[in-house]
mmCIF file of C-alpha atoms in Angstrom:
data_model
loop_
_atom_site.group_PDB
_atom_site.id
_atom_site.type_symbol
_atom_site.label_atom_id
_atom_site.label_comp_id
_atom_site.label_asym_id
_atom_site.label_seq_id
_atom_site.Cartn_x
_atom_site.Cartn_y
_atom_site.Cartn_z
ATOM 1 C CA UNK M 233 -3.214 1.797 24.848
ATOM 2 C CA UNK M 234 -1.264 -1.374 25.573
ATOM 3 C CA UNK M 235 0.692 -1.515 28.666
ATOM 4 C CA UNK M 236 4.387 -3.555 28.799
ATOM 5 C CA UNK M 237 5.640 -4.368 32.219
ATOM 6 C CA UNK M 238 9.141 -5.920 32.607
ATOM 7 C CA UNK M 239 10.635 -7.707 35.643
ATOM 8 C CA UNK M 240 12.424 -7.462 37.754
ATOM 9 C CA UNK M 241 13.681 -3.738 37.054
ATOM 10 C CA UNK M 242 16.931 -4.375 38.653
ATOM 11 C CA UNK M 243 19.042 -7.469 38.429
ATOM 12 C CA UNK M 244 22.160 -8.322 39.491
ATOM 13 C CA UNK M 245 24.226 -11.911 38.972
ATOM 14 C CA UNK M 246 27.670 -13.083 39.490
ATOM 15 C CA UNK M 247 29.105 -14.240 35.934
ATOM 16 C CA UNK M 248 28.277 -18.062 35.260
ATOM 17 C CA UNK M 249 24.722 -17.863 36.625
ATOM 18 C CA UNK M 250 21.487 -18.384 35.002
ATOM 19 C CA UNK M 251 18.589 -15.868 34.624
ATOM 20 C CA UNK M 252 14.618 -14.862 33.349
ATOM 21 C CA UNK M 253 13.327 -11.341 32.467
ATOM 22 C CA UNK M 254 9.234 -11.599 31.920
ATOM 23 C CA UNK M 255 7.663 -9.123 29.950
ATOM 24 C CA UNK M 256 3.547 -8.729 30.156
ATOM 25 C CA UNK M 257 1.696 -7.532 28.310
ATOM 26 C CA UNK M 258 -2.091 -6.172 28.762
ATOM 27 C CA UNK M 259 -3.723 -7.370 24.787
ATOM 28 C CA UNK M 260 -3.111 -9.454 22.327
ATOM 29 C CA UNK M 261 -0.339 -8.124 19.998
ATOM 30 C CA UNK M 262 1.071 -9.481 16.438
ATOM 31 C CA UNK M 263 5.040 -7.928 17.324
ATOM 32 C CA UNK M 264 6.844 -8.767 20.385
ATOM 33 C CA UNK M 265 10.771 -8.154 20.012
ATOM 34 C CA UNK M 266 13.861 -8.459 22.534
ATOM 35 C CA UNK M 267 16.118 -5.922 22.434
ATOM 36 C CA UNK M 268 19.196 -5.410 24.460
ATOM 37 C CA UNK M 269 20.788 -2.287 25.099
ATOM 38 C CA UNK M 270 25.035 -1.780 25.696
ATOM 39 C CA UNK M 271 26.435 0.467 28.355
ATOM 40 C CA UNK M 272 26.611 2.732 25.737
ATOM 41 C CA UNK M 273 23.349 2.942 24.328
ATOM 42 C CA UNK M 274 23.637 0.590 21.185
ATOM 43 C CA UNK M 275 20.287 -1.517 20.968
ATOM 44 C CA UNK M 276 20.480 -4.561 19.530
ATOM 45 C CA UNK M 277 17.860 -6.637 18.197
ATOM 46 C CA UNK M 278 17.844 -10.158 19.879
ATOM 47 C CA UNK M 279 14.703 -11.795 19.043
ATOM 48 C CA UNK M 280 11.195 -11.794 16.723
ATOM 49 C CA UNK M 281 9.172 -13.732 18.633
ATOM 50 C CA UNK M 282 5.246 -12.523 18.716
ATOM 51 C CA UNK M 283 4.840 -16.497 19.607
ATOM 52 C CA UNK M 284 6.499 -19.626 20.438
ATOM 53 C CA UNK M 285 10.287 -20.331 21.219
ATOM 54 C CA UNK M 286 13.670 -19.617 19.917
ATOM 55 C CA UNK M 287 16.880 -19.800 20.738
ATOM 56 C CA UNK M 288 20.134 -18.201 19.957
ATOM 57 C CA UNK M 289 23.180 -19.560 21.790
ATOM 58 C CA UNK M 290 23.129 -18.960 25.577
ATOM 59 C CA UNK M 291 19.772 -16.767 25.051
ATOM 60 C CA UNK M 292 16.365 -18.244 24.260
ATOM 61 C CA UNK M 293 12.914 -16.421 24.679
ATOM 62 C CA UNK M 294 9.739 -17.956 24.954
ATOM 63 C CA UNK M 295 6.321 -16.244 24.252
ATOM 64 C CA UNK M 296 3.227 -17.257 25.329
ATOM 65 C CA UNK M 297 0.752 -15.075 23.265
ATOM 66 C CA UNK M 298 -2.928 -16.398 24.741
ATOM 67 C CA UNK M 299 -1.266 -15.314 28.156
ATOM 68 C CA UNK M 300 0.432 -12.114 27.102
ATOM 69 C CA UNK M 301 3.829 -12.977 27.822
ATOM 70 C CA UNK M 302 7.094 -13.385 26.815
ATOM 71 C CA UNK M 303 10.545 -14.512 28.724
ATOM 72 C CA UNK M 304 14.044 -14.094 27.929
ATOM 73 C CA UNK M 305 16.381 -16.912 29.128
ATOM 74 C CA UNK M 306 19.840 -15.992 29.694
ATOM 75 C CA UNK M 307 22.245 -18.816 30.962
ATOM 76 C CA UNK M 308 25.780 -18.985 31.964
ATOM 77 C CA UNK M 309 26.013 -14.479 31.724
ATOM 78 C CA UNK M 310 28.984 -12.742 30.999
ATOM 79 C CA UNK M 311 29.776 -9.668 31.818
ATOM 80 C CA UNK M 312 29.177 -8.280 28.724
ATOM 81 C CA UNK M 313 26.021 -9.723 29.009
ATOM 82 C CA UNK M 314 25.410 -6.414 31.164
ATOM 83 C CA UNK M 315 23.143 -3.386 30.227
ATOM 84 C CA UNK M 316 19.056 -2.915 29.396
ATOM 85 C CA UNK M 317 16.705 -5.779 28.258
ATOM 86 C CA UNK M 318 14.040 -4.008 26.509
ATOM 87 C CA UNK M 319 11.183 -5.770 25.468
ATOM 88 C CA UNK M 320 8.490 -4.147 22.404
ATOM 89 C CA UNK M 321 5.185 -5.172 21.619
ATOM 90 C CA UNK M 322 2.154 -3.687 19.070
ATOM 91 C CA UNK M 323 -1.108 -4.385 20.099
ATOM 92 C CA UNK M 324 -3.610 -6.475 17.421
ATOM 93 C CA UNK M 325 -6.213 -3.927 17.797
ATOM 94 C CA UNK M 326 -5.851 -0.247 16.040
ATOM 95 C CA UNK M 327 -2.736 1.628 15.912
ATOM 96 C CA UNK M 328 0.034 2.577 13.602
ATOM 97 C CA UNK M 329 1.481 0.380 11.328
ATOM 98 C CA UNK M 330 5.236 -0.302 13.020
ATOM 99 C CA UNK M 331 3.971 1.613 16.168
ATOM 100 C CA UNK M 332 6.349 -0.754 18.922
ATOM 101 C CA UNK M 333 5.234 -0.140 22.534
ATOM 102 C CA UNK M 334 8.427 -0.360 25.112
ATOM 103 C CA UNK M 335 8.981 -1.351 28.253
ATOM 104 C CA UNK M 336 11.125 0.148 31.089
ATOM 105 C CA UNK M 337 13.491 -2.398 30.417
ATOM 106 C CA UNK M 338 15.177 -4.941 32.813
ATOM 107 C CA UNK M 339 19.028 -3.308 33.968
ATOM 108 C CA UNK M 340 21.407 -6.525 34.338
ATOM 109 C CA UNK M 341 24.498 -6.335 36.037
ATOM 110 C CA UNK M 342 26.716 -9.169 35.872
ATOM 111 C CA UNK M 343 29.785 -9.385 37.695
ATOM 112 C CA UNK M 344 32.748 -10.891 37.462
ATOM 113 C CA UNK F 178 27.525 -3.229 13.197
ATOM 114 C CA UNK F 179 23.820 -3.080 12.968
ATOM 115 C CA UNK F 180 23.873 -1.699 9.434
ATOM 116 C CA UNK F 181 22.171 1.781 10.953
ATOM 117 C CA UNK F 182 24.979 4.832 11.240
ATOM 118 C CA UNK F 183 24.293 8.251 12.877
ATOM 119 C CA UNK F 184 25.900 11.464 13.127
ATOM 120 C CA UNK F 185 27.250 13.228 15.522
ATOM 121 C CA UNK F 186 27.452 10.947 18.381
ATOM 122 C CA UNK F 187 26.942 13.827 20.480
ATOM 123 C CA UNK F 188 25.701 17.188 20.099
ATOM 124 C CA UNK F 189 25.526 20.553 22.840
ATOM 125 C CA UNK F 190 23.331 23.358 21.182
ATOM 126 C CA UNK F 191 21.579 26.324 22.827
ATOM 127 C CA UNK F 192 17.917 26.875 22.825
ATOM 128 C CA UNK F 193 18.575 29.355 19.896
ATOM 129 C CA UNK F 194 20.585 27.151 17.813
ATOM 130 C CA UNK F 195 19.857 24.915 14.345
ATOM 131 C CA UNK F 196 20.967 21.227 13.971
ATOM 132 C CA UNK F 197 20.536 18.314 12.482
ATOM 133 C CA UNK F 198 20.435 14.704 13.283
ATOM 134 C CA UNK F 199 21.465 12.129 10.124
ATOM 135 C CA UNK F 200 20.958 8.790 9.898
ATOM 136 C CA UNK F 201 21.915 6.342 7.444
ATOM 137 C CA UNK F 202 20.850 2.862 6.583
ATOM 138 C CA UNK F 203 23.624 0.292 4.615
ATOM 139 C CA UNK F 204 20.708 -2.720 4.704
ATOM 140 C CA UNK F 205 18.194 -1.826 1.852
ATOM 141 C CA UNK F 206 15.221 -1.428 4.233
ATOM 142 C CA UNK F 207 12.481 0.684 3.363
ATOM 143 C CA UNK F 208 11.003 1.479 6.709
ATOM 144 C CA UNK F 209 13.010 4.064 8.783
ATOM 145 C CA UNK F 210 12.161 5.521 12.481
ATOM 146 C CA UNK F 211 13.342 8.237 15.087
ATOM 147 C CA UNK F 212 13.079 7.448 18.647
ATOM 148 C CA UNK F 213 13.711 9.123 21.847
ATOM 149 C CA UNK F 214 15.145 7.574 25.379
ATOM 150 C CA UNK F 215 15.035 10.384 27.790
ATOM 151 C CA UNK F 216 16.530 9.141 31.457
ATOM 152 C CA UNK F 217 14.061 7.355 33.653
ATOM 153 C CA UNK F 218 11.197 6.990 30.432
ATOM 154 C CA UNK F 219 10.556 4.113 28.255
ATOM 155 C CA UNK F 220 11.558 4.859 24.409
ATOM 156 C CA UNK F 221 9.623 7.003 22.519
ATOM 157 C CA UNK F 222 8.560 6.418 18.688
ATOM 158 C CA UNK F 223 8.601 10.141 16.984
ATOM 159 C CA UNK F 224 8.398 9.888 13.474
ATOM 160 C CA UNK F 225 7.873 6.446 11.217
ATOM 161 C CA UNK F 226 8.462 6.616 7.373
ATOM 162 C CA UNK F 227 7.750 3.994 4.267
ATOM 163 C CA UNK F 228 8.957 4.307 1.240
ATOM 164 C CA UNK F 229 10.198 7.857 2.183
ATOM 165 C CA UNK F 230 6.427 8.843 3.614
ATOM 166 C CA UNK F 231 5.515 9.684 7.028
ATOM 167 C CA UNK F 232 2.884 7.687 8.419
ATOM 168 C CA UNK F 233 3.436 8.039 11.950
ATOM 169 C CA UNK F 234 3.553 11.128 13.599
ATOM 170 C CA UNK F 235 3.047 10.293 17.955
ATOM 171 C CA UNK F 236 2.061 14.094 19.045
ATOM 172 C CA UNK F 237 5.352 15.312 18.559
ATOM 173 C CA UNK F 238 6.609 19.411 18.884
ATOM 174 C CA UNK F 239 7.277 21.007 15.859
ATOM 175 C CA UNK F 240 10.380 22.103 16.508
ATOM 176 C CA UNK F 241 11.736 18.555 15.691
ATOM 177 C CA UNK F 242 10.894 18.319 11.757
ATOM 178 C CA UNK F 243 12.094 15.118 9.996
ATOM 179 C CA UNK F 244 12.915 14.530 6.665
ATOM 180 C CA UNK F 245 13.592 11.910 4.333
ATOM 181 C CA UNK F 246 14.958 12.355 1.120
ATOM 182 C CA UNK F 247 15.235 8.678 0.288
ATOM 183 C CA UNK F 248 15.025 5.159 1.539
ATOM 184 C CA UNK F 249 18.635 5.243 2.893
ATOM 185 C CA UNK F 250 18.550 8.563 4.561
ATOM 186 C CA UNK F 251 16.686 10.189 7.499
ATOM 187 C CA UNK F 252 17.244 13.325 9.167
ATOM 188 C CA UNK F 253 15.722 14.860 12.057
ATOM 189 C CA UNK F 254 15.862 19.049 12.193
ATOM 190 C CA UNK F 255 15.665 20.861 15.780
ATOM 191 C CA UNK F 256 15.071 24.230 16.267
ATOM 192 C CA UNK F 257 14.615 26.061 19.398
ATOM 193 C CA UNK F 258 14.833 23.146 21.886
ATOM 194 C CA UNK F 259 14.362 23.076 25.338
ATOM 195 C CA UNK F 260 16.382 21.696 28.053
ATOM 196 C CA UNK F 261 13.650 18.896 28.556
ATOM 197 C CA UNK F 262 14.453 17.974 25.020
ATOM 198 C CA UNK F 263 17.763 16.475 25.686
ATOM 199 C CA UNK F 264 18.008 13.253 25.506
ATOM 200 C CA UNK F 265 19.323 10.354 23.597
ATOM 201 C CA UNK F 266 18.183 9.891 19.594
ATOM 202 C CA UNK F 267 18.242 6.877 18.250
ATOM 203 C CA UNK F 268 17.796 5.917 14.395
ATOM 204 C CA UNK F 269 15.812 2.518 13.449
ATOM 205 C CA UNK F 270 15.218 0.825 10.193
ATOM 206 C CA UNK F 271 13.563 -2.276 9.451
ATOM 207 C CA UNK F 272 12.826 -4.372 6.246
ATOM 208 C CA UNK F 273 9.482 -2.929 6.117
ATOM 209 C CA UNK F 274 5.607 -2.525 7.803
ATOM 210 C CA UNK F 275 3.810 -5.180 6.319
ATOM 211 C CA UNK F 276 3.765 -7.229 9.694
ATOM 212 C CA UNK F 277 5.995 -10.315 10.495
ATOM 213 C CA UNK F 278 9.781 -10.405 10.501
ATOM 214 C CA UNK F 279 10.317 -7.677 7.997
ATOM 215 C CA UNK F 280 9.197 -5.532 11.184
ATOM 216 C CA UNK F 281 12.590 -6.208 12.821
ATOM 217 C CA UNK F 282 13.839 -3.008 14.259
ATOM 218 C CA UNK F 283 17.709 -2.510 13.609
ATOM 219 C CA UNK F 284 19.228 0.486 15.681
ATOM 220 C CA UNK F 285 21.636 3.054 14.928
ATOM 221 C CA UNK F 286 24.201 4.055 18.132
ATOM 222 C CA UNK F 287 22.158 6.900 18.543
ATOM 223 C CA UNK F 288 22.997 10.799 19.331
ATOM 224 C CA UNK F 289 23.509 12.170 22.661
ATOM 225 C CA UNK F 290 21.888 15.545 22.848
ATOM 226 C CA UNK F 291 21.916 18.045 25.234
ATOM 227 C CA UNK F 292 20.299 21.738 25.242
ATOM 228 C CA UNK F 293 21.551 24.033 27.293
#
């Protein structure tokens, strides 16, 4: 099956500073979404984005779909910016309709 | 607020016991999921209904048994768990599975179980 790798696994930044999480992916998929997960285990959808770029705010995400991958920009953190970046794909080929593939995520830690 | 409730929060049952997990979806989406996050693994997709019909089922034990009585509601039964079934549970609807932006996932908080 498809295989997501996220970097780094670990990441810590002191609040103000500017980061990217890559995600990889190993095919060509049709679903790629951001997710970020609290402290407490709420996941929140932050971006649809099987290709191209957005932008929400202080996070954008780029994907580059002929290269299998995607990165999430996160500038000027806060510390609630802290927790898991998760990133989801489903491959082109096969599968289960609504069948996302996860990463291990990307833990951020920003301090204050 | 993601529009996706569960109940309990948390929940401590013995191998011998008989719960349920609920979830509940305010957002009049007709695609509903169950997931597991166990420490140290990447989620897990269990179960995937549409339109109150399974059509995923990823290898999963029978003592977890979903249902899902309607568009709005899904529950998960467990029966004789293990200790290696404790985890976190989370809830996820989206729009639908026809591909594109309706495939949004929208999470519930989830429910922290653990089997003694």
């Amino acid at each position: 099956g498809i295989q997501v790798e996220q970097s780094p696994p670990d990441l810590i930044l002191q609040e103000g500073a500017n980061s990217t999480l890559r995600c990889n992916f190993s095919d060509s998929v049709n679903n790629l979404q951001w997710f970020h997960q609290n402290p407490w285990g709420q996941l929140i959808n932050l971006f649809y984005i099987p290709s191209g770029t957005k932008q929400n705010g202080r996070l954008s995400a780029t994907t580059v779909a002929t290269e299998r991958y995607s990165l999430l920009y996160i500038s000027s953190s806060q510390t609630t910016d802290s927790g898991v970046y998760f990133c989801a794909v489903r491959a082109n080929y096969g599968g289960s309709q609504g069948n996302l593939i996860f990463g291990k995520g990307t833990k951020l830690s920003v301090k204050p | 607020e993601t529009g996706v409730t569960q109940t309990p929060r948390h929940l401590v049952m013995g191998m011998t016991n008989k719960k349920s997990l609920k979830c509940e979806q305010h957002l009049g989406h007709n695609a509903m999921y169950w997931y597991k996050q166990s420490a140290k693994k990447p989620l897990e997709l269990m179960f995937v209904y549409s339109l109150e019909e399974r059509v995923e089922n990823n290898s999963v034990p029978s003592r977890f048994s979903p249902e899902c009585p309607n568009s709005s509601h899904l529950f998960l039964h467990l029966h004789t768990l293990q200790p290696e079934d404790s985890a976190l549970y989370l809830c996820a609807s989206s729009q639908g599975l026809a591909g594109g932006r309706k495939e949004t996932q929208y999470f519930g908080p989830g429910t922290r179980l653990l089997v003694l």
